[in-house]
Coordinates of C-alpha atoms and ligand atoms in Angstrom, one line a residue:
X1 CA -20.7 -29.5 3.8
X2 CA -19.8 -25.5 4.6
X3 CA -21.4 -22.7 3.2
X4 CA -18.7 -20.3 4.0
X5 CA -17.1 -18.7 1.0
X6 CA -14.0 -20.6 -0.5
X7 CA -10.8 -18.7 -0.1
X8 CA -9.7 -17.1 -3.8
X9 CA -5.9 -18.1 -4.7
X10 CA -4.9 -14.9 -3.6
X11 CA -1.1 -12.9 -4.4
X12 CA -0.2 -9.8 -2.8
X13 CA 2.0 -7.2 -5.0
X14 CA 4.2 -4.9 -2.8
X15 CA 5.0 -2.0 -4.3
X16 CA 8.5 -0.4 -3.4
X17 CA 10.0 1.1 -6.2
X18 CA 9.5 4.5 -5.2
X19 CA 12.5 7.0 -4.7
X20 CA 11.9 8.2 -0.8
X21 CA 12.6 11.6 -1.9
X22 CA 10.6 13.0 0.9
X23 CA 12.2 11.4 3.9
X24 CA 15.5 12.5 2.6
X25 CA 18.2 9.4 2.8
X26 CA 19.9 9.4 -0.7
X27 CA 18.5 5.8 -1.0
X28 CA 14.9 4.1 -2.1
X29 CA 12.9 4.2 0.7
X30 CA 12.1 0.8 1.4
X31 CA 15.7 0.2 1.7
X32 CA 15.9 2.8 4.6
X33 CA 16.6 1.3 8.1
X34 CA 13.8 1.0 10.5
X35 CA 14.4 -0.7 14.0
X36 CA 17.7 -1.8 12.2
X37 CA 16.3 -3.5 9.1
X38 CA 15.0 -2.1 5.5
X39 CA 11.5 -0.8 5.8
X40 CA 11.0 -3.5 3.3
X41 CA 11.8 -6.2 5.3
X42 CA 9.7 -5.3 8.1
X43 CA 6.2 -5.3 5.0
X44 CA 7.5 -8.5 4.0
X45 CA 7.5 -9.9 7.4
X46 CA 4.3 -8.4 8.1
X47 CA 2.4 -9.8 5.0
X48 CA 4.0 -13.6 5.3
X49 CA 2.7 -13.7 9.0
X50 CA -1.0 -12.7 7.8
X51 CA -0.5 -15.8 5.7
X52 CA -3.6 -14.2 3.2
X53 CA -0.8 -14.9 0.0
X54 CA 0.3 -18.1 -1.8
X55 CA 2.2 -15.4 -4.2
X56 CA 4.3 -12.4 -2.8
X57 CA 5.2 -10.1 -6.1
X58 CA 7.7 -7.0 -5.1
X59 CA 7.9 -4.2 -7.5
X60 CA 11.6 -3.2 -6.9
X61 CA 13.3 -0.1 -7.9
X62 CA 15.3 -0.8 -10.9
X63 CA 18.8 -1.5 -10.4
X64 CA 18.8 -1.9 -6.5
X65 CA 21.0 -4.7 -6.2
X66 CA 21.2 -4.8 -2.3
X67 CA 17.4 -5.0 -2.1
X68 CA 17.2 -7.6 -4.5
X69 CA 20.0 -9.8 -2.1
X70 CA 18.0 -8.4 0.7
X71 CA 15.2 -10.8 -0.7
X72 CA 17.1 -13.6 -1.7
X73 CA 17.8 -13.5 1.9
X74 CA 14.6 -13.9 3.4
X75 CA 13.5 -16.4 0.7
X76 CA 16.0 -18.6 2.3
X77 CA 14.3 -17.5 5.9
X78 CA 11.5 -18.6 4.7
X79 CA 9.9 -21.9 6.1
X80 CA 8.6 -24.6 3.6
X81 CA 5.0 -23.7 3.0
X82 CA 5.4 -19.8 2.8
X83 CA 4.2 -17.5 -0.3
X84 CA 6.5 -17.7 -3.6
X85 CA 8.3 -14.6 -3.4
X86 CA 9.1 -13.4 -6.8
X87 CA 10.0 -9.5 -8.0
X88 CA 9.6 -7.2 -10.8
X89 CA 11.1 -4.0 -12.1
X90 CA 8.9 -1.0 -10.7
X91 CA 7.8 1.4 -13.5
X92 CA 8.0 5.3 -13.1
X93 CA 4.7 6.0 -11.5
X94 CA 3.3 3.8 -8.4
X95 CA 0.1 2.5 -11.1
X96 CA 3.2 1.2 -13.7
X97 CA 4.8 -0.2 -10.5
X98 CA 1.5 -2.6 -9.6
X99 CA 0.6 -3.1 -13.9
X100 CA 4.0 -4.4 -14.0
X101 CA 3.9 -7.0 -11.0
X102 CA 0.0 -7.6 -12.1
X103 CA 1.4 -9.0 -15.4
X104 CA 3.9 -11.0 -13.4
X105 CA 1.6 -12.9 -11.4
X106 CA 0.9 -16.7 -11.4
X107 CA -1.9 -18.2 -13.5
X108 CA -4.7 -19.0 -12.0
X109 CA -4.3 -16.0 -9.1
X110 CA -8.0 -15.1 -8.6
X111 CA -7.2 -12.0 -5.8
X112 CA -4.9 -9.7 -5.2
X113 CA -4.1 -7.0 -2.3
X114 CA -2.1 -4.1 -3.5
X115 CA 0.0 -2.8 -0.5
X116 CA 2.9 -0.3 0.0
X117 CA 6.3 -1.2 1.4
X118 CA 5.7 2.4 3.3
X119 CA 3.1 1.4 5.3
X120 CA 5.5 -1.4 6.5
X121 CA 3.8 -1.9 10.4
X122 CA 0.6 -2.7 8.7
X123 CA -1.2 -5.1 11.5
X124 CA -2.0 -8.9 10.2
X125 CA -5.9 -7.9 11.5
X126 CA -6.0 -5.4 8.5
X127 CA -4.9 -7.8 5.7
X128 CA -7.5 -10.2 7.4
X129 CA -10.6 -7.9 6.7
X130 CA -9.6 -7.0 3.8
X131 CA -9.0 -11.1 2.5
X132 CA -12.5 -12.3 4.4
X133 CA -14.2 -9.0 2.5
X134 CA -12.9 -10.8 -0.9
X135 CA -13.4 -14.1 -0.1
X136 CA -17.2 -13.3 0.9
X137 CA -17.5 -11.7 -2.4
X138 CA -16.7 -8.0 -2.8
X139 CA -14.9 -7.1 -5.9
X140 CA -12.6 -4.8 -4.0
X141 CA -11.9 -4.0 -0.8
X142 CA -9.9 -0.9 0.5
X143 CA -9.2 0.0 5.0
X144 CA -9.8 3.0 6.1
X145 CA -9.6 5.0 9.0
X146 CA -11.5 8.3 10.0
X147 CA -10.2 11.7 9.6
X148 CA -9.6 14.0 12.7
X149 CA -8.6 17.0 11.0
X150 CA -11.1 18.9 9.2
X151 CA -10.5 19.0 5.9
X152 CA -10.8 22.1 3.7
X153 CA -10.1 22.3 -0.6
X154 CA -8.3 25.2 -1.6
X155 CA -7.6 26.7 -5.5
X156 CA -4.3 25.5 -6.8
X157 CA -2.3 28.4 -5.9
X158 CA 0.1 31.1 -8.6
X159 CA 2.7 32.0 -6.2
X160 CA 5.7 30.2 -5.3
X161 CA 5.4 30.9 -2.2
X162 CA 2.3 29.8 -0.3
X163 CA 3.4 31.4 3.2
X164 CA 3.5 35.2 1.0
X165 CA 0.3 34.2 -1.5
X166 CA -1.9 32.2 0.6
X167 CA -3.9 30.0 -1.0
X168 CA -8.0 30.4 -1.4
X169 CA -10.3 27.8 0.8
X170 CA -13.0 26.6 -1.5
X171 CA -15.0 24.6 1.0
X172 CA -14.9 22.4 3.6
X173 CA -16.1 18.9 3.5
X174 CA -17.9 16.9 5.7
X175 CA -16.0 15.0 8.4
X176 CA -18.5 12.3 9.0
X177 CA -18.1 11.0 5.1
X178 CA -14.7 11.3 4.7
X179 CA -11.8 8.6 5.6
X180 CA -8.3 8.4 5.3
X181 CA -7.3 5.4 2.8
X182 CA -4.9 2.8 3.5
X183 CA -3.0 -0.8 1.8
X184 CA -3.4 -3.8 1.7
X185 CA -6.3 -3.0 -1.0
X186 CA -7.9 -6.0 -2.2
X187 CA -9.4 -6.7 -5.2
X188 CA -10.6 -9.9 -7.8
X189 CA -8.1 -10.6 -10.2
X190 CA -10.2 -9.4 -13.5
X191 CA -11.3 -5.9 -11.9
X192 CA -7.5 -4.8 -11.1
X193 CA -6.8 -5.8 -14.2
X194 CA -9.3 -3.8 -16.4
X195 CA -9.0 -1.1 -13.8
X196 CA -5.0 -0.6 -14.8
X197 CA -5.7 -1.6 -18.6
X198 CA -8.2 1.6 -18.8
X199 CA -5.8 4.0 -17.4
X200 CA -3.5 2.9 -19.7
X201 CA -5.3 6.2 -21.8
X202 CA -4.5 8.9 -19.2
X203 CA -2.6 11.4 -20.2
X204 CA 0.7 12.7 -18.1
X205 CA -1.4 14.9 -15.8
X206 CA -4.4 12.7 -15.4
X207 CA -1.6 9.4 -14.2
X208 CA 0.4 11.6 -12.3
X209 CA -2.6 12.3 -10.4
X210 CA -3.9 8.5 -9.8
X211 CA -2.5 7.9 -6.0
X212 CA -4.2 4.8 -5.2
X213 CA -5.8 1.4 -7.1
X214 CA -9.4 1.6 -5.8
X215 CA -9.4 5.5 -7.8
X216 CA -8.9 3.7 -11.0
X217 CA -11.9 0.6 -10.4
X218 CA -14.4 3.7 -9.0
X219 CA -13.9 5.2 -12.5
X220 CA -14.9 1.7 -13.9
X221 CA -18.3 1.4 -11.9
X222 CA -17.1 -0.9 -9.6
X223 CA -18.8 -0.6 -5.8
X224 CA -15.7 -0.7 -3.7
X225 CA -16.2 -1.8 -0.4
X226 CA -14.1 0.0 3.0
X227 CA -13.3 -2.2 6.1
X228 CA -11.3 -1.0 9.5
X229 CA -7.9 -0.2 8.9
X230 CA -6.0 0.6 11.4
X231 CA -3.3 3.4 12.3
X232 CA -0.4 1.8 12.8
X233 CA -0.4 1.4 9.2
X234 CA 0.9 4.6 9.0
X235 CA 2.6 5.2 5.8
X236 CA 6.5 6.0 6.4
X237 CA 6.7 9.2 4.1
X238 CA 8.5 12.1 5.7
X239 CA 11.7 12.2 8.7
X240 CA 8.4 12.3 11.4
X241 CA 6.4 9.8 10.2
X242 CA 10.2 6.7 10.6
X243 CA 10.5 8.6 14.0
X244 CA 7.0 7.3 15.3
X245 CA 7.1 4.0 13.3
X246 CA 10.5 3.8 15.4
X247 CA 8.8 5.0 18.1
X248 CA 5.8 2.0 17.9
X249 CA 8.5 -0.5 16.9
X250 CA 11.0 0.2 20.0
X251 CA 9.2 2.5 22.3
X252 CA 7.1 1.7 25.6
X253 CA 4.2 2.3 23.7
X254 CA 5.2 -0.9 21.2
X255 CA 4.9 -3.9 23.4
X256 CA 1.5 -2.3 24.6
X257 CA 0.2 -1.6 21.0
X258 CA -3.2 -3.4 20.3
X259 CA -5.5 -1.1 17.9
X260 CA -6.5 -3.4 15.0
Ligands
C5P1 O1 5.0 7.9 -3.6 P1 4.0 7.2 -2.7 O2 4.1 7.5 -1.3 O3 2.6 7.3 -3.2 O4 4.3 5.6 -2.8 C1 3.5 4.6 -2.3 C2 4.2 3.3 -2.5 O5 4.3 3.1 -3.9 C3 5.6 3.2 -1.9 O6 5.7 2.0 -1.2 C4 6.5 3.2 -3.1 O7 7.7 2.5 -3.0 C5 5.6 2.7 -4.2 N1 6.0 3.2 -5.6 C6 6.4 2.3 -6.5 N2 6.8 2.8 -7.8 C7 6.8 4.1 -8.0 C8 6.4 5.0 -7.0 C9 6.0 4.5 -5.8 O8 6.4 1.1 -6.3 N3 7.2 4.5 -9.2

């Protein structure tokens, strides 16, 4: 018999009930075209071919019917044998987006990898590490990738205007021990779950300031684990970021793209 770890029944929740305010296209931004389909469509594809999910739970901005068709659509693309792909009303901060879908998910689901619809070229290599990290035993599991900038803090600033009232560097921290964080994070069923049960008790400021899962199962003691993400995984945020995602999609560089 094999020793290697069994796989855990394992959903992925794709959150993409955010407004895309940033990249400025009057519409949610998974909706927002990207090599001529929905950013969303391009995450879904992405996560069915890493084939890590028997459950695919999509946090949808409320009221979007043409993302919701959009979905029935490629349920009906999908082969027999792919992920259940169910959705959810997204809530009005990303953390109430991935608590609602996390109450939505199948009994019995023993993992789950959190990822967002903006980082929608996410290579399958990436939602590999992170499943094999969770299926060898970490309670959660987060990609990351190093930081070539150097990286200052600053005091929040009074003006209005930063460029006139410059704000204060406080100090600079280390290069080597920082890392920019990606999705797909993974993590057992039971520690997302007490993870977004405790920050049920933040206050307004204190949720408005939780930007990620693995912040809220540090707080509860958890170790959390980082494996090679990749940068491709970019996450499509401002007018700059779709233009290179287009660029990686359609370009010369695309066909010739192997990081990851
Ligand atoms: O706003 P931010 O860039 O942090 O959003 C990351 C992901 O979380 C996006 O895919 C976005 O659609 C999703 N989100 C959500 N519900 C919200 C806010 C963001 O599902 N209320």
């Amino acid at each position: 018999m094999s020793d290697a770890p069994t796989r855990p029944v394992t959903a992925v929740i794709l959150v993409a009930a955010g407004s895309g305010q940033r990249l400025g296209y009057g519409m949610p931004k998974a909706a927002v075209p990207l090599g001529g389909d929905p950013i969303l469509l391009h995450a879904l594809r992405g996560i069915v071919a890493a084939g890590v999910a028997g459950q695919v739970c999509v946090a949808l901005p409320p009221g979007d019917d043409g993302l919701r068709q959009m979905l029935d659509d490629f349920r009906l693309e999908l082969a027999d044998g792919g992920p259940l792909l169910t959705t959810v009303d997204g809530g009005a901060t990303r953390a109430d987006s991935v608590r609602s879908a996390l109450a939505a998910l199948e009994d019995g689901t023993e993992a789950v990898l959190v990822h967002d619809a903006a980082r929608a070229l996410a290579p399958e290599s990436v939602f590999h590490r992170v499943a094999q990290a969770l299926a060898a035993g970490a309670l959660a599991v987060i990609p990351v990738i190093p930081v070539v900038d150097t990286v200052k803090t600053v005091a929040a600033t009074t003006g209005e205007d930063s460029d006139i009232a410059p704000e204060l560097v406080t100090g600079t921290a280390p290069r080597d021990e920082l890392r920019a964080v990606q999705t797909p994070q993974g993590f057992s069923f039971a520690t997302l779950k007490a993870a977004h049960e405790a920050a049920l008790q933040f206050d307004e400021s204190r949720a408005a300031a939780v930007t990620d899962d693995a912040m809220l199962v540090e707080l509860l003691g958890v170790p959390v684990h980082a494996v090679r993400g990749a940068s491709q995984s970019l996450k499509i945020t401002t007018p700059l970021d779709l233009i290179i995602a287009e660029g990686l999609l359609e370009g010369p560089l695309g066909a010739r793209w192997v990081e990851g």
